[in-house]
């Protein structure tokens, strides 16, 4: 008798897991469609331009500064390099996308981090693209989040930096641990959020 009652519970559990997976994949598709719509708007110049102008070699705490335009940032960089740059795009007066570029004075690596925020400010998707001459790797990580900030899916691709073909990196890539990506789960948490008017 106990075996008979356990079977319906097993079926109910299996159906619940299937529904959760279906719901999750539906949410991922929605997020991808939303990100695609934002990316088409990102073809225009960014609405906001920022850079961390702290002294990289002195290990100073980050000092974020807002620039009037990309041209104004380039003029600043002619005098003093900024090793972390961020662009932001607005939708309805709120940040819906932000792209960061991080690099080193040696120029042997660069990391791009692309955020897509919902209109409520929550992070929908983040993608990091880490490129290094150390082994000629390119590592692309993508993460999806629900409105509560819980990660619902992630993926990683290891590619050859020159050919963009898959490359074995079973032991990982120096400088790109899964927790080293550095992303923000809400637009309000961006390091320059206080400079947005």
C-alpha positions as semicolon CSV with decimal commas, in nm:
position;residue;x (nm);y (nm);z (nm)
1;X;0,000;0,000;0,000
2;X;0,285;0,240;0,078
3;X;0,437;0,177;-0,265
4;X;0,111;0,271;-0,435
5;X;0,091;0,608;-0,255
6;X;0,460;0,681;-0,320
7;X;0,418;0,653;-0,699
8;X;0,170;0,946;-0,731
9;X;0,401;1,157;-0,513
10;X;0,694;1,072;-0,742
11;X;0,490;1,166;-1,050
12;X;0,379;1,493;-0,888
13;X;0,741;1,574;-0,799
14;X;0,857;1,493;-1,153
15;X;0,581;1,710;-1,305
16;X;0,673;1,992;-1,066
17;X;1,038;1,976;-1,174
18;X;0,937;1,967;-1,542
19;X;0,711;2,272;-1,495
20;X;0,989;2,457;-1,311
21;X;1,235;2,380;-1,594
22;X;0,982;2,491;-1,855
23;X;0,911;2,811;-1,660
24;X;1,284;2,877;-1,621
25;X;1,357;2,829;-1,993
26;X;1,061;3,055;-2,077
27;X;1,206;3,323;-1,848
28;X;1,550;3,286;-2,011
29;X;1,392;3,332;-2,357
30;X;1,209;3,643;-2,231
31;X;1,533;3,783;-2,092
32;X;1,716;3,717;-2,420
33;X;1,440;3,895;-2,616
34;X;1,452;4,189;-2,373
35;X;1,834;4,207;-2,395
36;X;1,813;4,199;-2,776
37;X;1,574;4,496;-2,775
38;X;1,812;4,690;-2,549
39;X;2,112;4,595;-2,767
40;X;1,942;4,746;-3,071
41;X;1,906;5,075;-2,877
42;X;2,273;5,050;-2,772
43;X;2,380;5,100;-3,133
44;X;2,354;5,471;-3,065
45;X;2,607;5,651;-2,851
46;X;2,581;5,586;-2,476
47;X;2,367;5,823;-2,274
48;X;2,620;5,832;-1,989
49;X;2,999;5,797;-1,981
50;X;3,201;5,722;-1,667
51;X;3,552;5,622;-1,569
52;X;3,739;5,531;-1,255
53;X;4,003;5,806;-1,246
54;X;4,191;5,676;-0,939
55;X;4,564;5,609;-0,963
56;X;4,588;5,242;-1,067
57;X;4,955;5,212;-0,971
58;X;4,895;5,357;-0,621
59;X;4,614;5,107;-0,552
60;X;4,380;5,394;-0,466
61;X;4,014;5,337;-0,390
62;X;3,794;5,381;-0,699
63;X;3,707;5,742;-0,788
64;X;3,424;5,749;-1,040
65;X;3,382;6,053;-1,261
66;X;3,110;6,138;-1,511
67;X;3,217;6,271;-1,852
68;X;3,008;6,483;-2,087
69;X;3,082;6,254;-2,382
70;X;3,310;5,980;-2,515
71;X;3,522;6,257;-2,667
72;X;3,564;6,421;-2,325
73;X;3,672;6,086;-2,181
74;X;3,928;6,037;-2,462
75;X;4,067;6,384;-2,394
76;X;4,112;6,289;-2,027
77;X;4,278;5,961;-2,127
78;X;4,531;6,152;-2,341
79;X;4,661;6,301;-2,016
80;X;4,599;6,015;-1,771
81;X;4,481;5,662;-1,845
82;X;4,163;5,522;-1,691
83;X;4,174;5,144;-1,656
84;X;3,804;5,098;-1,586
85;X;3,550;5,265;-1,814
86;X;3,172;5,233;-1,811
87;X;2,899;5,335;-2,052
88;X;2,529;5,340;-1,970
89;X;2,210;5,357;-2,174
90;X;1,879;5,489;-2,045
91;X;1,523;5,373;-2,103
92;X;1,243;5,578;-1,954
93;X;1,501;5,782;-1,762
94;X;1,648;5,472;-1,593
95;X;1,965;5,276;-1,662
96;X;1,872;4,967;-1,866
97;X;2,222;4,872;-1,983
98;X;2,578;4,929;-1,873
99;X;2,902;4,810;-2,028
100;X;3,228;4,805;-1,835
101;X;3,578;4,773;-1,980
102;X;3,856;4,674;-1,737
103;X;4,220;4,643;-1,848
104;X;4,571;4,656;-1,711
105;X;4,863;4,890;-1,780
106;X;5,053;4,595;-1,932
107;X;4,775;4,545;-2,188
108;X;4,794;4,165;-2,164
109;X;4,427;4,125;-2,066
110;X;4,093;4,301;-2,096
111;X;3,755;4,219;-1,944
112;X;3,421;4,346;-2,076
113;X;3,111;4,315;-1,861
114;X;2,770;4,377;-2,021
115;X;2,471;4,433;-1,790
116;X;2,103;4,432;-1,893
117;X;1,872;4,575;-1,627
118;X;1,495;4,555;-1,614
119;X;1,298;4,879;-1,585
120;X;1,261;4,810;-1,210
121;X;1,643;4,819;-1,187
122;X;1,695;4,446;-1,126
123;X;1,964;4,262;-1,323
124;X;1,820;4,041;-1,596
125;X;2,138;3,921;-1,767
126;X;2,510;3,981;-1,741
127;X;2,777;3,865;-1,982
128;X;3,149;3,887;-1,927
129;X;3,407;3,857;-2,202
130;X;3,761;3,808;-2,068
131;X;4,049;3,812;-2,316
132;X;4,409;3,735;-2,233
133;X;4,730;3,678;-2,423
134;X;4,829;3,436;-2,144
135;X;4,741;3,119;-2,335
136;X;4,546;3,318;-2,599
137;X;4,211;3,260;-2,431
138;X;3,875;3,429;-2,456
139;X;3,626;3,331;-2,184
140;X;3,260;3,425;-2,226
141;X;3,034;3,379;-1,924
142;X;2,661;3,451;-1,929
143;X;2,431;3,458;-1,627
144;X;2,053;3,503;-1,603
145;X;1,865;3,629;-1,297
146;X;1,504;3,642;-1,189
147;X;1,355;3,961;-1,045
148;X;1,452;3,857;-0,691
149;X;1,819;3,840;-0,790
150;X;1,846;3,461;-0,795
151;X;2,060;3,317;-1,073
152;X;1,845;3,089;-1,289
153;X;2,095;2,987;-1,558
154;X;2,462;3,026;-1,644
155;X;2,695;2,922;-1,922
156;X;3,065;2,949;-2,003
157;X;3,260;2,917;-2,328
158;X;3,638;2,892;-2,355
159;X;3,756;3,009;-2,695
160;X;4,083;3,059;-2,875
161;X;4,154;3,433;-2,868
162;X;4,258;3,444;-3,235
163;X;4,030;3,188;-3,406
164;X;3,724;3,216;-3,173
165;X;3,695;2,835;-3,185
166;X;3,637;2,626;-2,874
167;X;3,950;2,562;-2,672
168;X;4,012;2,326;-2,380
169;X;4,048;2,502;-2,047
170;X;3,971;2,221;-1,805
171;X;4,197;2,379;-1,542
172;X;4,052;2,727;-1,599
173;X;4,215;3,045;-1,722
174;X;4,436;3,257;-1,498
175;X;4,258;3,581;-1,406
176;X;3,908;3,460;-1,485
177;X;3,763;3,266;-1,197
178;X;3,381;3,242;-1,201
179;X;3,362;3,474;-0,899
180;X;3,609;3,730;-1,035
181;X;3,376;3,869;-1,299
182;X;3,247;4,162;-1,094
183;X;2,888;4,246;-1,181
184;X;2,605;4,439;-1,016
185;X;2,266;4,284;-0,935
186;X;2,083;4,618;-0,949
187;X;2,129;4,943;-1,140
188;X;2,125;5,124;-0,806
189;X;2,436;4,926;-0,701
190;X;2,649;5,045;-0,995
191;X;2,956;5,224;-0,859
192;X;2,861;5,545;-1,040
193;X;2,488;5,532;-0,953
194;X;2,526;5,837;-0,729
195;X;2,650;6,042;-1,027
196;X;2,337;5,978;-1,235
197;X;2,092;6,268;-1,231
